[in-house]
mmCIF file of C-alpha atoms in Angstrom:
data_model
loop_
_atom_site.group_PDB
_atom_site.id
_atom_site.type_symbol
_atom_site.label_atom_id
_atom_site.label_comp_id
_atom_site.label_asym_id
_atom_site.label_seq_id
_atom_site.Cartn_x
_atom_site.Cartn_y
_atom_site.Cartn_z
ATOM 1 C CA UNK V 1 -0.131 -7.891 6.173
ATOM 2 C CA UNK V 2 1.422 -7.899 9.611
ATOM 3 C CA UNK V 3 4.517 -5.466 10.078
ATOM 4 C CA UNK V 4 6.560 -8.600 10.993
ATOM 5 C CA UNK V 5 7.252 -10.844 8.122
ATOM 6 C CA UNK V 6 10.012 -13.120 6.845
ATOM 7 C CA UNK V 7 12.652 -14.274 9.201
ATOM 8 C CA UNK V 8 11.392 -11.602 12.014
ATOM 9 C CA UNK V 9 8.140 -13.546 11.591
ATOM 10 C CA UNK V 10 9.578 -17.283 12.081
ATOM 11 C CA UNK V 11 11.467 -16.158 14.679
ATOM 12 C CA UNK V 12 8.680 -14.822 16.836
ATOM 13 C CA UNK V 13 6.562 -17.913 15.901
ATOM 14 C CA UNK V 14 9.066 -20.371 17.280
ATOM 15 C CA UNK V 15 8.568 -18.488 20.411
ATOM 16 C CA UNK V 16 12.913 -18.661 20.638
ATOM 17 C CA UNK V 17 13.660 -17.861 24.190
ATOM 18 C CA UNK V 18 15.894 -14.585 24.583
ATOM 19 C CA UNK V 19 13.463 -12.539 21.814
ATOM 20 C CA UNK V 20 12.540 -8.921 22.460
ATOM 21 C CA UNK V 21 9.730 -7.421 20.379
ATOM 22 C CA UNK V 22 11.283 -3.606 19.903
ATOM 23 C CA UNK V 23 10.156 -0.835 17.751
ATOM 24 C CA UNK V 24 12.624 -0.141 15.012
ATOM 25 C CA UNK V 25 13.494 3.243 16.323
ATOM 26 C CA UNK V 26 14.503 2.327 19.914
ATOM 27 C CA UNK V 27 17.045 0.025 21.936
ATOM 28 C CA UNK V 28 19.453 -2.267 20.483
ATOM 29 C CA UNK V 29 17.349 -1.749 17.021
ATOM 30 C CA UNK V 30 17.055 2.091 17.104
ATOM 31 C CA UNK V 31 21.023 1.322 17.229
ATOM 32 C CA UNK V 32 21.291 -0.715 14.308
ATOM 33 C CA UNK V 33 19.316 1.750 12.111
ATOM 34 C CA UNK V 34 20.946 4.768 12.986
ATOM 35 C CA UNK V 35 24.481 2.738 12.673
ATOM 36 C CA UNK V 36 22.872 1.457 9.089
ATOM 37 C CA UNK V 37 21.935 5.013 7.450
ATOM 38 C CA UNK V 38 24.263 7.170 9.292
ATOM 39 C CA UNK V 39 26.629 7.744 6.227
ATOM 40 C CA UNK V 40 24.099 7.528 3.103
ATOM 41 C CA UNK V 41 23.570 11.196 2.344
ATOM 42 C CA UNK V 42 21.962 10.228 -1.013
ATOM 43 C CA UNK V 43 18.629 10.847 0.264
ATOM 44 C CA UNK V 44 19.138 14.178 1.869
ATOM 45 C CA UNK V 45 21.711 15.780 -0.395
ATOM 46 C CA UNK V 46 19.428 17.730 -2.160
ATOM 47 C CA UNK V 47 17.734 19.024 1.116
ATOM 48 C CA UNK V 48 21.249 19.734 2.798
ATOM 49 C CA UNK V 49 22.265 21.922 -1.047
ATOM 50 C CA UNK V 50 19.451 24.294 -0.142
ATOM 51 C CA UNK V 51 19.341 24.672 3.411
ATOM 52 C CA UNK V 52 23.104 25.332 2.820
ATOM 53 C CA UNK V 53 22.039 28.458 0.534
ATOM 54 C CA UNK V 54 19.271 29.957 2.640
ATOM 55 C CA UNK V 55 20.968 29.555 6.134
ATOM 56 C CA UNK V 56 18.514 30.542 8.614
ATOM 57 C CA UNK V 57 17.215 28.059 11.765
ATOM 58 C CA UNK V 58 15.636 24.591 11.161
ATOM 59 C CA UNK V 59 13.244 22.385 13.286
ATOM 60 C CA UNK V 60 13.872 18.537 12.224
ATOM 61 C CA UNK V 61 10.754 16.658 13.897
ATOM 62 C CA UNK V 62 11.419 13.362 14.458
ATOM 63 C CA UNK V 63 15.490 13.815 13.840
ATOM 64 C CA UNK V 64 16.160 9.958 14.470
ATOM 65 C CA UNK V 65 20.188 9.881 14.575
ATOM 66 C CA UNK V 66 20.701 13.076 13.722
ATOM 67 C CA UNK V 67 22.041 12.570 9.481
ATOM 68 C CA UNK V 68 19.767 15.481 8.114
ATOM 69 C CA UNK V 69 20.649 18.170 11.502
ATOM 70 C CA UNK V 70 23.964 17.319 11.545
ATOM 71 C CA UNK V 71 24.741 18.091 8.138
ATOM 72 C CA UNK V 72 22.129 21.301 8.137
ATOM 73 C CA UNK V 73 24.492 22.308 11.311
ATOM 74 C CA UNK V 74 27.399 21.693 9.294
ATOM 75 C CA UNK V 75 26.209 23.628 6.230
ATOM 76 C CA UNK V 76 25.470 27.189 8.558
ATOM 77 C CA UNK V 77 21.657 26.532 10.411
ATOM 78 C CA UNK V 78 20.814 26.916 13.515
ATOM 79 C CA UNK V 79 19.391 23.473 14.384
ATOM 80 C CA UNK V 80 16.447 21.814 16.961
ATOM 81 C CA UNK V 81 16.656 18.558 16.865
ATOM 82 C CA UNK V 82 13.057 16.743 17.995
ATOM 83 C CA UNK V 83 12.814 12.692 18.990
ATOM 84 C CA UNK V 84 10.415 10.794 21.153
ATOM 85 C CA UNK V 85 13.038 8.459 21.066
ATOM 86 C CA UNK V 86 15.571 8.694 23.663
ATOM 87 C CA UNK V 87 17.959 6.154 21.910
ATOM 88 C CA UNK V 88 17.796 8.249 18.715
ATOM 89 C CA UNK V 89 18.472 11.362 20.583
ATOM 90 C CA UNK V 90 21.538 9.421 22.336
ATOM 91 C CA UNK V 91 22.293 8.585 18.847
ATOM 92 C CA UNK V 92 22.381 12.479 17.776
ATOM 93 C CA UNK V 93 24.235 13.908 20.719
ATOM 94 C CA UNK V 94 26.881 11.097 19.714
ATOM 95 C CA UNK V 95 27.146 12.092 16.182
ATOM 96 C CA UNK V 96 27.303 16.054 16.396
ATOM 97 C CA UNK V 97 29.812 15.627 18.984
ATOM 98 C CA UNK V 98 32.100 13.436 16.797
ATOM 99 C CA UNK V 99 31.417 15.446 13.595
ATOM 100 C CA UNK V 100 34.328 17.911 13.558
ATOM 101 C CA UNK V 101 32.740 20.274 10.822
ATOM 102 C CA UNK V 102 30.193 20.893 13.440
ATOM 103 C CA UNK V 103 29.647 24.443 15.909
ATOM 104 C CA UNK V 104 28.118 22.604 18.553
ATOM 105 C CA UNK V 105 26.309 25.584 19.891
ATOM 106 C CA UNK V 106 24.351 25.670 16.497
ATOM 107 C CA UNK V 107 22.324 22.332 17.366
ATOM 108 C CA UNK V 108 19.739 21.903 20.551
ATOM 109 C CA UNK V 109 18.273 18.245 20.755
ATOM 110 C CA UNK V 110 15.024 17.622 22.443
ATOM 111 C CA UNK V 111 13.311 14.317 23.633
ATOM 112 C CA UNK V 112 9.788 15.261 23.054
ATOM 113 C CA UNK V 113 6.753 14.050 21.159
ATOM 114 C CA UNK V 114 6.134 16.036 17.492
ATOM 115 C CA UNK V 115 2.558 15.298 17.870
ATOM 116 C CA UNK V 116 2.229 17.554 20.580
ATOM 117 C CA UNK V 117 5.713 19.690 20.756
ATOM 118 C CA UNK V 118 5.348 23.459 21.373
ATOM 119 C CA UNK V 119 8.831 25.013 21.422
ATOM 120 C CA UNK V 120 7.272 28.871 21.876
ATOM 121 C CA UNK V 121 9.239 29.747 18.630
ATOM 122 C CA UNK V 122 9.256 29.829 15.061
ATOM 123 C CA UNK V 123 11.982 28.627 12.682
ATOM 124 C CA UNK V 124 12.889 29.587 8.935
ATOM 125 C CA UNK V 125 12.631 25.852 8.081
ATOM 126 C CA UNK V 126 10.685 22.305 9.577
ATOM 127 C CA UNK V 127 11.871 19.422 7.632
ATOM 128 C CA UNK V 128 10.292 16.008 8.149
ATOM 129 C CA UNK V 129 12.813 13.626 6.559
ATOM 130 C CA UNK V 130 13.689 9.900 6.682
ATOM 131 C CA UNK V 131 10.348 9.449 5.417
ATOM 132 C CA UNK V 132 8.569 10.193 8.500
ATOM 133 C CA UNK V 133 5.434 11.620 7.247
ATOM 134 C CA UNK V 134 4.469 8.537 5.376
ATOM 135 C CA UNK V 135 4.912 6.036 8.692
ATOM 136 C CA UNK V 136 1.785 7.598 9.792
ATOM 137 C CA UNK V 137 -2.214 7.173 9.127
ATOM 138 C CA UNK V 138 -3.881 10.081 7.792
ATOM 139 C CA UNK V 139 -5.428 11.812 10.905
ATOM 140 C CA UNK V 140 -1.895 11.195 12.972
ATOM 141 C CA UNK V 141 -0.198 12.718 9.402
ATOM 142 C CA UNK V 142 -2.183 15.759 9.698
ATOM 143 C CA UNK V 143 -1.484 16.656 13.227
ATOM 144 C CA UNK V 144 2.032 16.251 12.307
ATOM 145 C CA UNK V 145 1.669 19.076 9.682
ATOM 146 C CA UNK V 146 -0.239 20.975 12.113
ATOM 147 C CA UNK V 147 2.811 21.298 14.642
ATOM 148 C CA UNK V 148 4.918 22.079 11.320
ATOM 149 C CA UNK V 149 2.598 25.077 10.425
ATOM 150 C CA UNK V 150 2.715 26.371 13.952
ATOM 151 C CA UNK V 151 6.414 26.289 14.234
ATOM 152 C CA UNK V 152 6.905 28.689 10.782
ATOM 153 C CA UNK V 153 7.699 31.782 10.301
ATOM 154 C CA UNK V 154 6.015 33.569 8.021
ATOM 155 C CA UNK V 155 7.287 32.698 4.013
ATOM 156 C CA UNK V 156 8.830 29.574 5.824
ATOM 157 C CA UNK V 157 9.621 26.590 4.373
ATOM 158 C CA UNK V 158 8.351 23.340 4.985
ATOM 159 C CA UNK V 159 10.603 20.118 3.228
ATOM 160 C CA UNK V 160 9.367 16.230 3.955
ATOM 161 C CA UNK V 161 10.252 13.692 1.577
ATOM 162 C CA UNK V 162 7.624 10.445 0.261
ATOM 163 C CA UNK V 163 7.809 7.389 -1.700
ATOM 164 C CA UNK V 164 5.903 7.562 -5.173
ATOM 165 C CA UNK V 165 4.372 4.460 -6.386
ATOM 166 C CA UNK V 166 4.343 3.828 -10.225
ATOM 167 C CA UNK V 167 1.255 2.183 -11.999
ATOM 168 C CA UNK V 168 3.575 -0.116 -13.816
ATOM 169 C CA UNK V 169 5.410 -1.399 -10.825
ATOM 170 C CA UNK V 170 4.936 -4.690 -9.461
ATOM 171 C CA UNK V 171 4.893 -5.952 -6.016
ATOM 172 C CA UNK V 172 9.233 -6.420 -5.175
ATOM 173 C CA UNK V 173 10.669 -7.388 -2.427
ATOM 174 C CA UNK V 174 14.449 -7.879 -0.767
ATOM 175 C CA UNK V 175 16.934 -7.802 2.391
ATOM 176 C CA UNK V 176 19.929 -5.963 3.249
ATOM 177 C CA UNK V 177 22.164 -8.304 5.865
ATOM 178 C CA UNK V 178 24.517 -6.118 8.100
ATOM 179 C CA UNK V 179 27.546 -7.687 10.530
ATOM 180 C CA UNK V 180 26.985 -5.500 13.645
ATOM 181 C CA UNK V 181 28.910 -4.916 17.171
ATOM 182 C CA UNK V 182 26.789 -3.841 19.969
ATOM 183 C CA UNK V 183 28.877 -2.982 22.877
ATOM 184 C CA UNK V 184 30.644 -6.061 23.724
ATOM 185 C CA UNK V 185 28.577 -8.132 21.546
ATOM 186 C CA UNK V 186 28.536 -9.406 17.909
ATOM 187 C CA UNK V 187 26.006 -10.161 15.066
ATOM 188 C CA UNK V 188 23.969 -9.427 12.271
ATOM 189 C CA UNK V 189 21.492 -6.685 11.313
ATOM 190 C CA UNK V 190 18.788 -8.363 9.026
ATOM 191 C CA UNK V 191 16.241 -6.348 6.905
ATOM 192 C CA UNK V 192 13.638 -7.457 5.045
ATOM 193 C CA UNK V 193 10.963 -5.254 2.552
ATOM 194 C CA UNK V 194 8.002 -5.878 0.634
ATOM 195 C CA UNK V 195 6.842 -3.144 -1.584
ATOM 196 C CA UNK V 196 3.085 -3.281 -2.470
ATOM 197 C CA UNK V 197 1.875 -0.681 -4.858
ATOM 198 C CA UNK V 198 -1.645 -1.512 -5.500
ATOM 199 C CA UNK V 199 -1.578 -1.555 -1.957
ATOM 200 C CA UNK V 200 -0.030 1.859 -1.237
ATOM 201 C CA UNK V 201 2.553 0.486 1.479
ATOM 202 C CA UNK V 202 5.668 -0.758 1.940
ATOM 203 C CA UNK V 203 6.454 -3.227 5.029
ATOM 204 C CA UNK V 204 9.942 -3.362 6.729
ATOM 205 C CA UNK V 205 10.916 -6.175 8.871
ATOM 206 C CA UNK V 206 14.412 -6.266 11.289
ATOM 207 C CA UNK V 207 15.687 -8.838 13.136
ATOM 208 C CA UNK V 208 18.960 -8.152 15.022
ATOM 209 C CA UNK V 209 20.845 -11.016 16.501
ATOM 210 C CA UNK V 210 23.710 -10.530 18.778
ATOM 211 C CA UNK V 211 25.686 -13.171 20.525
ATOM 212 C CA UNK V 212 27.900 -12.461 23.871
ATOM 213 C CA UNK V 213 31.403 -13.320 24.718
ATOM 214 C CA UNK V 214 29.818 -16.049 27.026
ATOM 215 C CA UNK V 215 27.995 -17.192 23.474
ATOM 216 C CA UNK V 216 24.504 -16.689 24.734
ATOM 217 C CA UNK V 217 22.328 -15.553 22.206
ATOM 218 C CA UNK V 218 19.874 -12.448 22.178
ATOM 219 C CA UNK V 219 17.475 -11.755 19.378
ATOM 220 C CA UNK V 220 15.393 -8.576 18.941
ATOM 221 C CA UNK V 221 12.921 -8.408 16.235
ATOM 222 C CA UNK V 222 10.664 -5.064 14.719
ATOM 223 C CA UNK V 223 9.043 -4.082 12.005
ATOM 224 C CA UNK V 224 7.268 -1.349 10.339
ATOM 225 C CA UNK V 225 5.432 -0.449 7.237
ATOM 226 C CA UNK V 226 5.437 3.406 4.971
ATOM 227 C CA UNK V 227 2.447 4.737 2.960
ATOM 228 C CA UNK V 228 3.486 5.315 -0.888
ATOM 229 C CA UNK V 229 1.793 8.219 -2.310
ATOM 230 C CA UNK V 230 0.957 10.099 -5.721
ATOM 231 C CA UNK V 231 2.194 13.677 -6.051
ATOM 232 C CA UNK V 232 -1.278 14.706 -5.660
ATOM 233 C CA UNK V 233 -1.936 12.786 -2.943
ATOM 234 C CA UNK V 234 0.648 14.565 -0.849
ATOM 235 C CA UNK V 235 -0.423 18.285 -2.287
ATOM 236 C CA UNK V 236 -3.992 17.412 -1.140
ATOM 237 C CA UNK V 237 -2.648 16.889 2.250
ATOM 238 C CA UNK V 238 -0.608 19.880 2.113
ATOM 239 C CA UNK V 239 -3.702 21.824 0.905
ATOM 240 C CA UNK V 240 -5.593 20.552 3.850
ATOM 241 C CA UNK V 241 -3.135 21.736 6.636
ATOM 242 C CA UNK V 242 -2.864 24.911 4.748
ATOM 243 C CA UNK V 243 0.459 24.488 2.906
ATOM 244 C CA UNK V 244 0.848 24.989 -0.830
ATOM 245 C CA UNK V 245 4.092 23.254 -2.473
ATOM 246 C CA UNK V 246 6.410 25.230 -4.237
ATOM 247 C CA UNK V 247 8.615 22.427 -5.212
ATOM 248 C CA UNK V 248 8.772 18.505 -5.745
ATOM 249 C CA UNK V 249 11.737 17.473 -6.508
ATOM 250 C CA UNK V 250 13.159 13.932 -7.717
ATOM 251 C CA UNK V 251 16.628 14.270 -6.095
ATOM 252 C CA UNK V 252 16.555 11.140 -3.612
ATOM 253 C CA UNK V 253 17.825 7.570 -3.790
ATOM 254 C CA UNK V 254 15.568 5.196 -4.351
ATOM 255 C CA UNK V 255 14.237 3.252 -1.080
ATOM 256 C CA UNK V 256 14.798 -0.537 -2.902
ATOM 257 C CA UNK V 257 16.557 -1.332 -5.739
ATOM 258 C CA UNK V 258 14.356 -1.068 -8.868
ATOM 259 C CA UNK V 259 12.111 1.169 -6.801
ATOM 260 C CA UNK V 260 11.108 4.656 -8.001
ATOM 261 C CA UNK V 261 13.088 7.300 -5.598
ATOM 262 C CA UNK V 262 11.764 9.181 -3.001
ATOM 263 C CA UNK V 263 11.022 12.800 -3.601
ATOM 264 C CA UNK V 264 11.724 15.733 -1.728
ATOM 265 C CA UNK V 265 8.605 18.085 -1.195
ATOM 266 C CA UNK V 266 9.292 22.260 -0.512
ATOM 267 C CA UNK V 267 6.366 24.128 0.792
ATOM 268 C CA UNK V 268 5.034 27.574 2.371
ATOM 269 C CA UNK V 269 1.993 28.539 4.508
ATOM 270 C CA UNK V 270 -0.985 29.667 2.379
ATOM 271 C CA UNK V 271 -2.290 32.211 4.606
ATOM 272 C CA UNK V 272 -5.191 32.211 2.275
ATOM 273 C CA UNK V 273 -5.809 28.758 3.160
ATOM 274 C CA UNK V 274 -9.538 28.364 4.745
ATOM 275 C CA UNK V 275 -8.779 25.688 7.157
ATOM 276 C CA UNK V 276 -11.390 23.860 9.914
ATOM 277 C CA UNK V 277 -10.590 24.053 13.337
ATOM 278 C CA UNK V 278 -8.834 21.032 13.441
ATOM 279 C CA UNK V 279 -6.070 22.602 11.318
ATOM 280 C CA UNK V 280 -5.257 25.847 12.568
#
């Protein structure tokens, strides 16, 4: 199944003029997500609880708009913030600056890739949230984990969250339409899913459309799809990259209505691990 799908999809095949293909995390859609999530805390509540009692420094990889650092900042860590994306990191510096309950001088942003990222220090805490770990194919997933493990101190914590699939679930689907302002320009901010469990993947389509003062019409369309995993899937993985989980915790709205919620996975370096080269 292609990542676009729905109206995204019949948009693009009508070949509309004024129709930019973006990714979902950039431009005037990067906007609209981090606009759309920036004040549901459901997901990272539980996350936020318990870096607020352990203090210490956190790396977020891939910090998108900034929901999880800000609130770490908020709650006592020292926080770097890590985006290929410079519209998400735009996005962050906006939000810590407006968020009064921040120290500014506890959070460093940084536009770099996580795949490759090598800050020359370690950090009490790496959290992968937003469910970034499960936008990503297995090899790309483990080199991900790799820069995690590298950036920990020793007893350090890594936290990323998944989707579980159920056995009895059936395929679902559904769409969340947003009013949006971009700049001086209005619209909507359409999203479509379609959950496939048999499958192991959930696809995401957007479609923004935005209309000027002038009324000429722009349309930008994106879409993505998430991996759904078993609890044991995501230990194996863990295992792999020389992690072993000390927690997996239920404490995360769910991602669709109807939907089993995400989970919240805590876990340390096993420096009894026997890893290959590719993992160390």
């Amino acid at each position: 199944m292609d990542d676009l799908f729905g109206t995204a999809r019949t948009i693009t095949d009508l070949d509309l003029p004024r129709t930019t293909r973006q990714s979902p995390f950039s431009g005037v859609l990067g906007d609209c997500y981090a606009a759309t999530v920036r004040d549901v805390p459901e997901d990272t509540r539980w996350l936020v609880d318990e870096l607020a009692r352990t203090k210490g420094s956190l790396l977020d990889l891939c910090c998108g708009g900034g929901r999880l650092l800000t609130a770490a900042a908020a709650a006592g860590c020292d926080v770097v913030g890590v985006d290929n994306s410079p519209s998400m990191i735009e996005q962050a510096t906006a939000r810590v600056a407006r968020d009064g309950t921040v120290d500014r001088t506890r959070v460093r942003l940084v536009t770099d890739d996580a795949m490759t990222i090598d800050l020359r220090t370690r950090f009490d805490a790496v959290a992968l949230g937003g469910l970034t770990f499960t936008l990503f194919d297995p090899a790309t997933r483990a080199r991900l984990l790799r820069r995690a493990r590298m950036h920990l101190r020793p007893q350090g914590r890594l936290y990323l969250d998944y989707a579980p699939a159920s056995s009895t679930e059936q395929v679902t689907s559904g769409n969340l339409t947003l009013p949006v302002r971009h700049r001086s320009r209005r619209g909507f901010y359409l999203v479509e899913w379609s959950r496939h469990p048999a499958a192991g993947r959930t696809f995401v389509s957007m479609l923004c459309e935005l209309v000027a003062t002038t009324g000429d019409t722009e349309r930008y369309v994106g879409g993505l799809s998430y991996h759904l995993f078993s609890a044991a899937a995501v230990r194996a993985e863990l295992r792999a990259a020389g992690f072993a989980v000390t927690a997996d915790i239920d404490k995360a709205m769910a991602p669709a209505p109807g939907t089993p919620g995400t989970r919240w996975v805590a876990a340390e370096v096993d420096p009894t691990a026997a890893l290959d080269d590719g993992a160390r």
